[in-house]
Amino acid sequence: MILANDDALRLLQLRLGAHKPFGVAERELLASLPWRVEDMPARRSFVREGDKPKHSCLILQGLLARARYTVEGQRQILSIHVPGDMPDLQSLQVPHMDHDLETVVPSRIAFVPHAELRRVCDASPLLASSLWRESLIDAALHRAAIFRNGQLEAEARLAHFLCEMYLRHKAVGLADDGGFDLALSQQLIGDVLGLTLVSINKAMQALRARELIRMEKGHVDVLNWNSLSRLGQFDGAFLHLEEKDASLAATG
Amino acid sequence: MILANDDALRLLQLRLGAHKPFGVAERELLASLPWRVEDMPARRSFVREGDKPKHSCLILQGLLARARYTVEGQRQILSIHVPGDMPDLQSLQVPHMDHDLETVVPSRIAFVPHAELRRVCDASPLLASSLWRESLIDAALHRAAIFRNGQLEAEARLAHFLCEMYLRHKAVGLADDGGFDLALSQQLIGDVLGLTLVSINKAMQALRARELIRMEKGHVDVLNWNSLSRLGQFDGAFLHLEEKDASLAATG
DNA sequence: CGAAAATTTGAAGCGTGTCAATGGGCGTGG
DNA sequence: CCACGCCCATTGACACGCTTCAAATTTTCG
């Protein structure tokens, strides 16, 4: 359990410190956060629409989905989250949940009380702005989804989604050269892309036939990144993964 | 021009202070922000994808759209913004724009330098968290759009959108009992909902035939809010317009 | 008043949804 | 060890919503 707590700290430092290098004060504040780690089976909805959570979570292992349901019970997945993400960080400032948070595969989740997050944010504007920035990248993912689901047809939509998943896995060291694990059923991908599993199946076969990807047994191989990203009109810049730009430092 | 500057301050105080009442310090910091006000004609794209703006803006009058374009030139509108909104607040923390920002109708926009926003955020964690919260409500709008465009068919999608526009106009005093001005062409609404103008036209007539709305000459009358919001599966809670809850104060 | 933009209408085509059935992979339990 | 059941992937036929293309009409605005 101590180990899992260290994992949380390491992941968070990696994520937040990538953009703005932290000083000693920020590192100590981060290390002071008390995490509660929990292992959960697949398909567990542990935060519900309407809830007012008192914690935010950090994914250590696995995959989470944020989802809303129609009155007919159809699921729209709003986003898929990978280790290192804090998918309900927004509940810190906007207490009322407008969607569910559920595991996709068996996952290890670390929880931290909102009160503790507020404490470190108040103590360090730099840390606060880092967390703020994280939630803004989350919004950028949402915008990519609106664009993808609104303007691309099935094949391109799937290509776009796989491009995003690949880069986000790679950014946290969960993808090797051209391949990564992604245990999503076609039904679930349909719920992400606003399509039925039949359409996903056809689109998947089309991508395979074009030799752009290989996807089986929960593993994806990207065979032709250039063609895949072109087909999906995918621009990785919105993920804001590698901002080496120091221009933020300007204050006058 | 001085008057317009006061308008910006008043709008911002109204928006940010609605959730957490500010003290003297916060009011003085807000009043110290130097705004540059500009009037712009309709359809002017004044921030572009790829830009790294040095200012954020506040809408004083008019309507703005955030949009991305496909390689074929099709426009997907990501969100529509009303007076009081700060649609490119995110550029403060994530400099690289992933979409355009354009006027829909002739609009009056107030600009404030990022450096000044950072100054007041560093001076007051309360102000910072208020702005953070604004950007999170923005993300909630995005999620509503993903749900709406992914799961609802044309009529319901339009109903959902009109519900959102009505509440957001009402929240800033731009709607009277059951009616508000909304000068959006059907083509533009199509770009919001991921549909063609032909579909929008059919859906609009259907809503009129059901006597749910009346929409002509840039004015919308909501004739039957209950039926309209039910049809659109619209839940106004995600707008987070009236959080009277004081539970945020807890820190232990 | 005239030109441009927006709304309206109709017909035909295509992408996706729906319905239904088959087969494969895998964990559970006999 | 095999049988069973469940979940998932696959396939085909058909229906439907939306798109596309085209043209007429109304509204807006300089």
Coordinates of C-alpha atoms (C1' of nucleotides) in Angstrom, one line a residue:
Chain A
M1 CA 0.0 0.0 0.0
I2 CA 2.9 2.3 0.7
L3 CA 4.2 1.4 -2.7
A4 CA 0.9 2.3 -4.3
N5 CA 1.0 5.7 -2.5
D6 CA 4.5 6.3 -3.9
D7 CA 3.2 5.4 -7.4
A8 CA 0.6 8.1 -7.1
L9 CA 3.1 10.7 -6.1
R10 CA 5.5 9.7 -8.9
L11 CA 2.8 9.7 -11.5
L12 CA 1.5 13.1 -10.4
Q13 CA 5.0 14.7 -10.3
L14 CA 5.6 13.4 -13.7
R15 CA 2.4 14.8 -15.1
L16 CA 2.4 18.1 -13.4
G17 CA 6.1 18.8 -13.4
A18 CA 6.5 18.1 -17.1
H19 CA 5.2 21.5 -18.0
K20 CA 6.6 23.7 -15.1
P21 CA 9.5 22.3 -13.1
F22 CA 8.7 22.4 -9.5
G23 CA 10.8 23.7 -6.6
V24 CA 11.3 22.1 -3.2
A25 CA 8.2 23.6 -1.8
E26 CA 5.9 22.2 -4.5
R27 CA 7.6 18.7 -4.2
E28 CA 7.0 18.7 -0.5
L29 CA 3.4 19.8 -0.9
L30 CA 2.8 17.1 -3.4
A31 CA 4.4 14.5 -1.1
S32 CA 2.2 15.6 1.7
L33 CA -1.0 14.5 -0.1
P34 CA -2.6 11.5 1.6
W35 CA -3.8 8.9 -1.0
R36 CA -6.2 6.1 -0.4
V37 CA -5.6 3.3 -3.0
E38 CA -8.3 1.0 -4.2
D39 CA -8.4 -1.9 -6.7
M40 CA -11.6 -2.2 -8.6
P41 CA -13.1 -4.8 -11.0
A42 CA -14.1 -3.9 -14.5
R43 CA -17.4 -2.0 -15.2
R44 CA -17.8 -0.6 -11.8
S45 CA -19.5 2.8 -11.7
F46 CA -18.0 4.4 -8.6
V47 CA -19.1 8.0 -9.1
R48 CA -22.6 8.8 -10.3
E49 CA -24.3 11.7 -12.1
G50 CA -25.7 13.9 -9.3
D51 CA -23.1 12.9 -6.7
K52 CA -21.1 15.5 -4.9
P53 CA -17.8 13.8 -4.3
K54 CA -15.5 14.7 -1.5
H55 CA -12.4 13.2 -3.2
S56 CA -10.8 13.4 -6.6
C57 CA -9.0 10.4 -8.1
L58 CA -5.8 9.5 -9.9
I59 CA -5.6 6.5 -12.1
L60 CA -2.6 4.2 -11.3
Q61 CA -3.5 1.3 -13.5
G62 CA -6.3 0.4 -15.9
L63 CA -8.8 2.5 -17.8
L64 CA -11.7 4.7 -16.8
A65 CA -14.7 6.0 -18.8
R66 CA -16.8 9.1 -18.1
A67 CA -20.4 8.5 -19.3
R68 CA -23.8 9.9 -19.5
Y69 CA -27.0 7.9 -20.3
T70 CA -30.1 8.8 -22.3
V71 CA -33.5 8.2 -20.8
E72 CA -33.6 5.1 -23.1
G73 CA -30.5 3.8 -21.3
Q74 CA -28.1 4.4 -24.2
R75 CA -24.6 5.2 -23.0
Q76 CA -22.5 8.1 -24.4
I77 CA -18.9 7.9 -23.2
L78 CA -17.5 11.4 -22.9
S79 CA -13.9 10.4 -22.5
I80 CA -11.5 7.5 -21.8
H81 CA -8.8 7.9 -19.2
V82 CA -5.4 6.4 -18.8
P83 CA -3.0 6.0 -15.9
G84 CA -1.8 9.4 -14.7
D85 CA -5.1 11.1 -15.5
M86 CA -7.3 12.7 -12.9
P87 CA -10.7 12.3 -14.5
D88 CA -12.8 13.9 -11.8
L89 CA -10.5 16.8 -10.9
Q90 CA -13.3 19.1 -11.9
S91 CA -15.4 18.1 -8.9
L92 CA -12.9 20.1 -6.8
Q93 CA -14.4 23.3 -8.1
V94 CA -17.8 22.2 -9.5
P95 CA -19.2 19.8 -6.9
H96 CA -22.2 18.6 -8.8
M97 CA -21.3 15.6 -11.1
D98 CA -22.9 15.8 -14.5
H99 CA -21.8 12.3 -15.5
D100 CA -20.7 8.9 -14.2
L101 CA -17.2 7.6 -13.7
E102 CA -16.7 3.9 -14.3
T103 CA -13.9 1.4 -14.7
V104 CA -13.5 -0.2 -18.1
V105 CA -11.1 -2.9 -17.1
P106 CA -9.8 -3.9 -13.6
S107 CA -8.1 -0.7 -12.3
R108 CA -6.1 0.6 -9.4
I109 CA -7.3 4.1 -8.4
A110 CA -5.9 6.5 -5.8
F111 CA -8.2 8.9 -4.0
V112 CA -7.3 12.2 -2.4
P113 CA -9.6 14.4 -0.3
H114 CA -10.7 17.7 -1.9
A115 CA -9.8 19.5 1.3
E116 CA -6.2 18.4 0.9
L117 CA -6.0 19.4 -2.7
R118 CA -7.4 22.9 -1.7
R119 CA -4.7 23.1 1.0
V120 CA -1.8 22.6 -1.5
C121 CA -3.4 24.8 -4.1
D122 CA -3.8 27.7 -1.6
A123 CA -0.2 27.1 -0.5
S124 CA 1.2 27.2 -4.0
P125 CA -0.2 29.2 -6.9
L126 CA 2.2 27.2 -9.1
L127 CA 0.6 23.9 -8.1
A128 CA -2.8 25.4 -8.5
S129 CA -2.2 26.5 -12.0
S130 CA -0.7 23.1 -12.9
L131 CA -3.9 21.4 -11.8
W132 CA -5.9 24.1 -13.5
R133 CA -3.9 23.4 -16.7
E134 CA -4.7 19.6 -16.4
S135 CA -8.4 20.3 -16.3
L136 CA -8.0 22.5 -19.4
I137 CA -6.3 19.7 -21.3
D138 CA -9.3 17.6 -20.3
A139 CA -11.5 20.2 -22.0
A140 CA -9.3 20.1 -25.1
L141 CA -10.0 16.3 -25.3
H142 CA -13.7 17.1 -25.1
R143 CA -13.4 19.5 -28.0
A144 CA -11.6 16.9 -30.1
A145 CA -14.5 14.5 -29.4
I146 CA -17.1 17.1 -30.5
F147 CA -15.2 17.6 -33.7
R148 CA -14.5 13.9 -34.3
N149 CA -18.1 12.7 -33.7
G150 CA -19.7 15.7 -35.4
Q151 CA -17.7 15.8 -38.7
L152 CA -16.0 12.5 -39.4
E153 CA -17.6 9.3 -40.7
A154 CA -17.2 6.0 -39.0
E155 CA -13.8 5.0 -40.4
A156 CA -12.2 8.4 -39.8
R157 CA -13.8 8.6 -36.4
L158 CA -12.3 5.3 -35.3
A159 CA -8.9 6.3 -36.8
H160 CA -9.0 9.6 -34.8
F161 CA -9.9 7.8 -31.6
L162 CA -7.1 5.3 -32.0
C163 CA -4.6 8.0 -32.7
E164 CA -5.6 9.8 -29.5
M165 CA -5.4 6.6 -27.4
Y166 CA -2.0 5.8 -28.9
L167 CA -0.4 9.1 -28.1
R168 CA -1.9 9.3 -24.6
H169 CA -0.7 5.8 -23.8
K170 CA 2.8 6.6 -25.2
A171 CA 2.9 9.8 -23.1
V172 CA 2.8 7.8 -19.9
G173 CA 5.1 5.0 -21.1
L174 CA 2.4 2.5 -21.8
A175 CA 3.1 2.1 -25.5
D176 CA 6.2 0.7 -27.2
D177 CA 7.2 1.3 -30.8
G178 CA 3.9 1.1 -32.7
G179 CA 1.9 -0.9 -30.2
F180 CA -0.1 -0.7 -27.0
D181 CA -2.6 -2.6 -24.9
L182 CA -6.2 -1.4 -25.3
A183 CA -8.8 -3.8 -24.0
L184 CA -11.9 -2.0 -25.3
S185 CA -14.9 -4.0 -26.7
Q186 CA -16.3 -2.7 -30.0
Q187 CA -19.6 -2.0 -28.2
L188 CA -17.7 0.4 -25.9
I189 CA -15.9 2.1 -28.7
G190 CA -19.3 2.6 -30.3
D191 CA -20.4 4.3 -27.1
V192 CA -17.4 6.6 -27.4
L193 CA -17.9 7.4 -31.1
G194 CA -21.7 7.6 -31.1
L195 CA -22.0 4.6 -33.4
T196 CA -23.3 1.1 -33.1
L197 CA -21.1 -1.9 -32.6
V198 CA -22.0 -3.1 -36.1
S199 CA -20.6 0.1 -37.6
I200 CA -17.5 -0.1 -35.5
N201 CA -16.9 -3.7 -36.7
K202 CA -17.1 -2.6 -40.3
A203 CA -14.8 0.4 -39.7
M204 CA -12.3 -1.8 -37.9
Q205 CA -12.2 -4.2 -40.7
A206 CA -11.7 -1.4 -43.2
L207 CA -8.7 -0.1 -41.2
R208 CA -7.3 -3.6 -41.0
A209 CA -7.8 -4.0 -44.8
R210 CA -5.9 -0.8 -45.4
E211 CA -3.2 -2.1 -43.2
L212 CA -3.3 0.9 -40.9
I213 CA -3.8 -1.0 -37.7
R214 CA -3.9 -4.5 -36.2
M215 CA -6.2 -4.9 -33.2
E216 CA -6.8 -8.2 -31.4
K217 CA -6.8 -9.7 -28.0
G218 CA -6.8 -6.3 -26.4
H219 CA -3.6 -5.1 -28.2
V220 CA -3.3 -2.5 -30.9
D221 CA -0.5 -2.2 -33.4
V222 CA -0.3 1.0 -35.3
L223 CA 1.1 -0.1 -38.7
N224 CA 1.0 3.2 -40.5
W225 CA 0.8 6.3 -38.3
N226 CA 0.9 8.8 -41.1
S227 CA -2.0 7.3 -43.0
L228 CA -4.0 6.7 -39.8
S229 CA -3.6 10.2 -38.5
R230 CA -4.3 11.7 -41.9
L231 CA -7.5 9.6 -42.3
G232 CA -8.6 10.6 -38.8
Q233 CA -7.7 14.3 -39.4
F234 CA -5.9 13.9 -36.1
D235 CA -3.8 16.7 -34.7
G236 CA -1.9 15.6 -31.7
A237 CA -1.1 19.2 -30.7
F238 CA -4.3 19.5 -28.7
L239 CA -3.1 16.9 -26.2
H240 CA -0.4 19.5 -25.2
L241 CA 2.0 16.7 -24.3
E242 CA 5.3 18.4 -25.0
E243 CA 5.2 22.1 -24.4
K244 CA 8.9 22.9 -24.2
D245 CA 8.0 26.5 -24.6
A246 CA 9.1 28.7 -21.7
S247 CA 7.2 31.8 -22.8
L248 CA 4.8 31.3 -20.0
A249 CA 7.3 32.8 -17.6
A250 CA 6.6 36.3 -18.9
T251 CA 4.7 38.4 -16.5
G252 CA 5.3 42.0 -17.7
Chain B
M1 CA -14.7 53.7 -23.8
I2 CA -14.5 54.2 -20.0
L3 CA -18.1 53.1 -19.9
A4 CA -17.3 49.9 -21.7
N5 CA -14.5 49.2 -19.3
D6 CA -17.0 49.5 -16.4
D7 CA -19.3 47.1 -18.2
A8 CA -16.5 44.5 -18.3
L9 CA -15.9 44.9 -14.6
R10 CA -19.5 44.7 -13.7
L11 CA -20.1 41.6 -15.9
L12 CA -17.1 39.9 -14.5
Q13 CA -18.0 40.6 -10.9
L14 CA -21.5 39.4 -11.5
R15 CA -20.2 36.1 -13.0
L16 CA -17.4 35.3 -10.7
G17 CA -18.9 36.7 -7.5
A18 CA -22.2 34.8 -8.0
H19 CA -20.6 31.6 -6.6
K20 CA -18.2 32.9 -3.9
P21 CA -18.9 36.4 -2.6
F22 CA -15.7 38.4 -2.8
G23 CA -14.0 40.6 -0.2
V24 CA -12.6 44.1 -0.7
A25 CA -9.2 42.7 -1.8
E26 CA -10.8 40.7 -4.7
R27 CA -13.0 43.6 -5.8
E28 CA -10.0 45.9 -5.9
L29 CA -7.9 43.3 -7.9
L30 CA -10.7 42.9 -10.4
A31 CA -11.1 46.6 -10.7
S32 CA -7.4 46.9 -11.5
L33 CA -7.6 44.9 -14.6
P34 CA -7.0 47.0 -17.7
W35 CA -9.5 46.1 -20.5
R36 CA -9.2 47.0 -24.1
V37 CA -12.7 47.1 -25.7
E38 CA -13.3 46.5 -29.4
D39 CA -16.3 46.3 -31.6
M40 CA -16.3 43.7 -34.3
P41 CA -18.6 42.9 -37.2
A42 CA -20.2 39.6 -37.7
R43 CA -18.2 36.6 -38.9
R44 CA -14.8 37.9 -37.9
S45 CA -12.4 35.2 -36.9
F46 CA -10.1 37.0 -34.5
V47 CA -8.3 34.1 -32.9
R48 CA -7.1 31.2 -35.0
E49 CA -6.2 27.6 -34.5
G50 CA -2.4 27.5 -33.8
D51 CA -2.3 31.0 -32.4
K52 CA -0.7 31.7 -29.0
P53 CA -2.8 34.6 -27.7
K54 CA -1.4 37.1 -25.2
H55 CA -4.9 38.1 -24.1
S56 CA -8.1 36.6 -23.0
C57 CA -11.5 38.1 -23.9
L58 CA -14.8 38.8 -22.2
I59 CA -17.9 39.2 -24.3
L60 CA -19.8 42.4 -23.5
Q61 CA -22.4 42.2 -26.3
G62 CA -23.1 39.8 -29.1
L63 CA -22.4 36.1 -29.7
L64 CA -19.1 34.2 -30.3
A65 CA -18.5 30.8 -31.7
R66 CA -15.5 28.5 -31.2
A67 CA -14.9 26.3 -34.2
R68 CA -12.7 23.8 -35.9
Y69 CA -12.6 23.0 -39.6
T70 CA -12.2 19.7 -41.4
V71 CA -9.7 19.4 -44.2
E72 CA -12.7 19.6 -46.6
G73 CA -13.5 23.0 -45.0
Q74 CA -16.6 21.8 -43.0
R75 CA -17.0 23.8 -39.8
Q76 CA -17.8 22.2 -36.5
I77 CA -18.8 24.7 -33.9
L78 CA -17.7 23.6 -30.5
S79 CA -19.6 26.1 -28.4
I80 CA -21.6 29.3 -28.6
H81 CA -20.9 32.1 -26.2
V82 CA -23.0 34.8 -24.7
P83 CA -22.2 38.1 -23.0
G84 CA -20.4 37.5 -19.7
D85 CA -18.5 34.5 -21.0
M86 CA -14.7 34.3 -21.3
P87 CA -14.5 31.9 -24.2
D88 CA -10.7 31.8 -24.5
L89 CA -9.8 31.8 -20.8
Q90 CA -8.1 28.5 -21.4
S91 CA -5.3 30.2 -23.4
L92 CA -4.1 31.6 -20.1
Q93 CA -2.8 28.1 -19.1
V94 CA -2.7 26.3 -22.4
P95 CA -1.1 28.8 -24.9
H96 CA -1.6 26.8 -28.1
M97 CA -5.1 27.4 -29.5
D98 CA -6.8 24.2 -30.8
H99 CA -9.7 26.1 -32.5
D100 CA -10.8 29.4 -33.9
L101 CA -12.8 32.1 -32.1
E102 CA -15.2 34.1 -34.3
T103 CA -18.0 36.5 -34.0
V104 CA -21.5 35.3 -35.0
V105 CA -23.1 38.7 -34.9
P106 CA -21.7 42.2 -34.4
S107 CA -20.1 42.0 -31.0
R108 CA -18.4 44.1 -28.4
I109 CA -15.4 42.3 -26.9
A110 CA -13.1 43.3 -24.0
F111 CA -9.5 42.0 -23.9
V112 CA -7.3 41.7 -20.9
P113 CA -3.6 40.7 -21.0
H114 CA -2.7 37.3 -19.7
A115 CA 0.0 38.8 -17.6
E116 CA -2.6 40.9 -15.7
L117 CA -4.8 37.9 -15.2
R118 CA -1.8 36.0 -13.8
R119 CA -1.0 38.9 -11.5
V120 CA -4.5 38.9 -9.9
C121 CA -4.6 35.1 -9.7
D122 CA -1.3 35.0 -7.9
A123 CA -2.5 37.7 -5.5
S124 CA -5.8 35.9 -4.7
P125 CA -6.3 32.2 -4.6
L126 CA -10.0 32.9 -4.4
L127 CA -10.0 34.8 -7.6
A128 CA -7.9 32.1 -9.2
S129 CA -10.2 29.3 -8.2
S130 CA -13.2 31.4 -9.5
L131 CA -11.6 31.6 -12.9
W132 CA -10.6 28.0 -12.8
R133 CA -14.3 27.2 -12.0
E134 CA -15.4 29.2 -15.0
S135 CA -13.2 27.1 -17.3
L136 CA -14.6 23.9 -15.7
I137 CA -18.2 25.0 -16.5
D138 CA -17.0 25.5 -20.0
A139 CA -15.9 21.9 -20.0
A140 CA -19.3 20.9 -18.8
L141 CA -20.8 22.6 -21.8
H142 CA -18.5 20.5 -24.0
R143 CA -19.7 17.3 -22.3
A144 CA -23.3 18.3 -22.9
A145 CA -22.5 18.8 -26.6
I146 CA -20.8 15.4 -26.9
F147 CA -23.9 13.8 -25.3
R148 CA -26.4 15.8 -27.4
N149 CA -24.6 15.3 -30.8
G150 CA -23.8 11.6 -30.1
Q151 CA -27.1 10.3 -28.8
L152 CA -30.0 12.5 -29.8
E153 CA -31.6 12.7 -33.2
A154 CA -32.2 16.0 -35.1
E155 CA -35.3 17.2 -33.3
A156 CA -34.1 16.4 -29.8
R157 CA -30.7 17.8 -30.6
L158 CA -32.2 21.1 -31.6
A159 CA -34.5 21.1 -28.6
H160 CA -31.5 20.5 -26.3
F161 CA -29.5 23.3 -27.9
L162 CA -32.4 25.8 -27.6
C163 CA -32.8 24.9 -24.0
E164 CA -29.2 25.6 -23.3
M165 CA -29.2 28.9 -25.1
Y166 CA -32.4 30.0 -23.3
L167 CA -31.0 29.3 -19.8
R168 CA -27.6 30.9 -20.6
H169 CA -29.2 34.0 -21.9
K170 CA -31.6 34.1 -18.9
A171 CA -28.7 33.8 -16.5
V172 CA -27.2 37.1 -17.8
G173 CA -30.5 38.9 -18.0
L174 CA -30.9 38.6 -21.8
A175 CA -34.1 36.7 -21.7
D176 CA -37.5 37.8 -20.5
D177 CA -40.3 35.4 -19.7
G178 CA -40.2 32.8 -22.4
G179 CA -38.4 34.7 -25.1
F180 CA -34.9 35.9 -26.1
D181 CA -33.0 37.2 -29.0
L182 CA -30.9 34.6 -30.9
A183 CA -29.8 35.6 -34.4
L184 CA -28.4 32.3 -35.6
S185 CA -28.9 31.1 -39.1
Q186 CA -30.0 27.5 -39.6
Q187 CA -26.7 26.8 -41.4
L188 CA -24.8 27.9 -38.2
I189 CA -27.1 25.8 -36.0
G190 CA -26.3 22.9 -38.3
D191 CA -22.6 23.5 -37.7
V192 CA -23.2 23.3 -34.0
L193 CA -25.3 20.2 -34.0
G194 CA -23.3 18.3 -36.7
L195 CA -26.3 18.4 -39.1
T196 CA -27.0 20.0 -42.5
L197 CA -29.2 23.1 -42.7
V198 CA -31.9 21.0 -44.5
S199 CA -32.2 18.8 -41.4
I200 CA -32.2 21.8 -39.1
N201 CA -35.0 23.3 -41.2
K202 CA -37.1 20.1 -40.9
A203 CA -36.5 19.9 -37.2
M204 CA -37.3 23.5 -36.6
Q205 CA -40.6 23.1 -38.4
A206 CA -41.4 20.0 -36.3
L207 CA -40.7 21.9 -33.1
R208 CA -43.0 24.7 -34.3
A209 CA -45.7 22.2 -35.3
R210 CA -45.6 20.8 -31.8
E211 CA -45.9 24.3 -30.5
L212 CA -42.8 24.0 -28.4
I213 CA -41.1 27.1 -29.8
R214 CA -41.5 30.0 -32.1
M215 CA -38.4 31.3 -33.9
E216 CA -38.3 34.1 -36.4
K217 CA -36.4 37.3 -37.2
G218 CA -33.7 36.4 -34.7
H219 CA -36.0 36.0 -31.8
V220 CA -37.0 32.7 -30.0
D221 CA -40.1 32.2 -27.9
V222 CA -40.1 29.1 -25.7
L223 CA -43.8 28.1 -25.7
N224 CA -43.6 24.9 -23.7
W225 CA -40.4 24.6 -21.6
N226 CA -41.3 21.3 -20.0
S227 CA -42.0 19.5 -23.2
L228 CA -39.0 21.1 -24.9
S229 CA -36.5 20.1 -22.2
R230 CA -38.0 16.6 -22.0
L231 CA -37.7 16.1 -25.7
G232 CA -34.1 17.4 -25.6
Q233 CA -33.3 15.3 -22.5
F234 CA -32.0 18.6 -21.2
D235 CA -30.7 18.9 -17.6
G236 CA -29.9 22.5 -16.8
A237 CA -27.9 21.5 -13.7
F238 CA -24.7 21.1 -15.8
L239 CA -24.7 24.8 -16.4
H240 CA -24.1 25.3 -12.6
L241 CA -25.9 28.6 -12.7
E242 CA -27.3 28.7 -9.2
E243 CA -25.0 26.9 -6.7
K244 CA -26.5 28.2 -3.4
D245 CA -24.6 25.5 -1.6
A246 CA -22.0 26.7 0.9
S247 CA -20.5 23.3 1.5
L248 CA -17.4 24.3 -0.4
A249 CA -16.2 26.2 2.6
A250 CA -15.2 23.0 4.4
T251 CA -11.5 22.6 4.6
G252 CA -11.0 20.0 7.4
Chain C
dC1 C1' -35.0 49.1 -54.9
dG2 C1' -31.6 45.5 -56.1
dA3 C1' -28.3 42.1 -54.6
dA4 C1' -27.0 38.8 -51.2
dA5 C1' -28.3 35.8 -47.6
dA6 C1' -31.5 32.8 -45.4
dT7 C1' -35.5 29.8 -45.5
dT8 C1' -38.3 26.5 -47.6
dT9 C1' -39.4 22.5 -50.4
dG10 C1' -38.8 18.1 -53.1
dA11 C1' -36.5 14.0 -54.8
dA12 C1' -33.0 10.7 -54.7
dG13 C1' -28.8 8.4 -52.6
dC14 C1' -25.9 6.8 -48.9
dG15 C1' -24.3 5.9 -44.3
dT16 C1' -25.7 4.1 -40.2
dG17 C1' -29.2 1.8 -37.3
dT18 C1' -31.9 -2.2 -36.4
dC19 C1' -32.7 -7.0 -36.3
dA20 C1' -31.2 -11.5 -36.4
dA21 C1' -28.2 -15.4 -36.6
dT22 C1' -23.5 -17.6 -36.4
dG23 C1' -19.2 -18.7 -34.5
dG24 C1' -15.1 -18.0 -31.4
dG25 C1' -12.7 -17.3 -27.0
dC26 C1' -12.5 -17.9 -22.2
dG27 C1' -13.6 -18.6 -17.5
dT28 C1' -16.5 -21.6 -14.5
dG29 C1' -17.9 -25.7 -12.8
dG30 C1' -19.1 -30.5 -13.3
Chain D
dC1 C1' -10.6 -32.7 -18.9
dC2 C1' -14.5 -31.4 -21.1
dA3 C1' -19.1 -29.1 -21.1
dC4 C1' -21.5 -25.2 -20.5
dG5 C1' -22.6 -20.4 -20.7
dC6 C1' -21.4 -15.7 -21.5
dC7 C1' -19.3 -12.1 -23.8
dC8 C1' -17.6 -10.6 -27.9
dA9 C1' -16.7 -10.5 -32.9
dT10 C1' -18.7 -11.2 -37.4
dT11 C1' -22.0 -11.2 -41.1
dG12 C1' -26.2 -10.2 -43.9
dA13 C1' -30.7 -8.1 -45.1
dC14 C1' -33.5 -4.3 -44.6
dA15 C1' -35.2 0.2 -42.8
dC16 C1' -34.6 4.8 -41.7
dG17 C1' -32.6 9.3 -40.9
dC18 C1' -29.8 12.3 -42.8
dT19 C1' -27.1 14.2 -46.7
dT20 C1' -26.8 15.8 -51.2
dC21 C1' -28.4 18.3 -55.1
dA22 C1' -31.4 21.6 -56.9
dA23 C1' -34.6 25.2 -57.2
dA24 C1' -38.1 28.5 -55.6
dT25 C1' -39.3 31.9 -52.3
dT26 C1' -38.7 35.1 -48.6
dT27 C1' -36.0 38.2 -45.9
dT28 C1' -32.3 41.3 -45.0
dC29 C1' -29.6 45.1 -45.8
dG30 C1' -26.7 48.5 -48.3

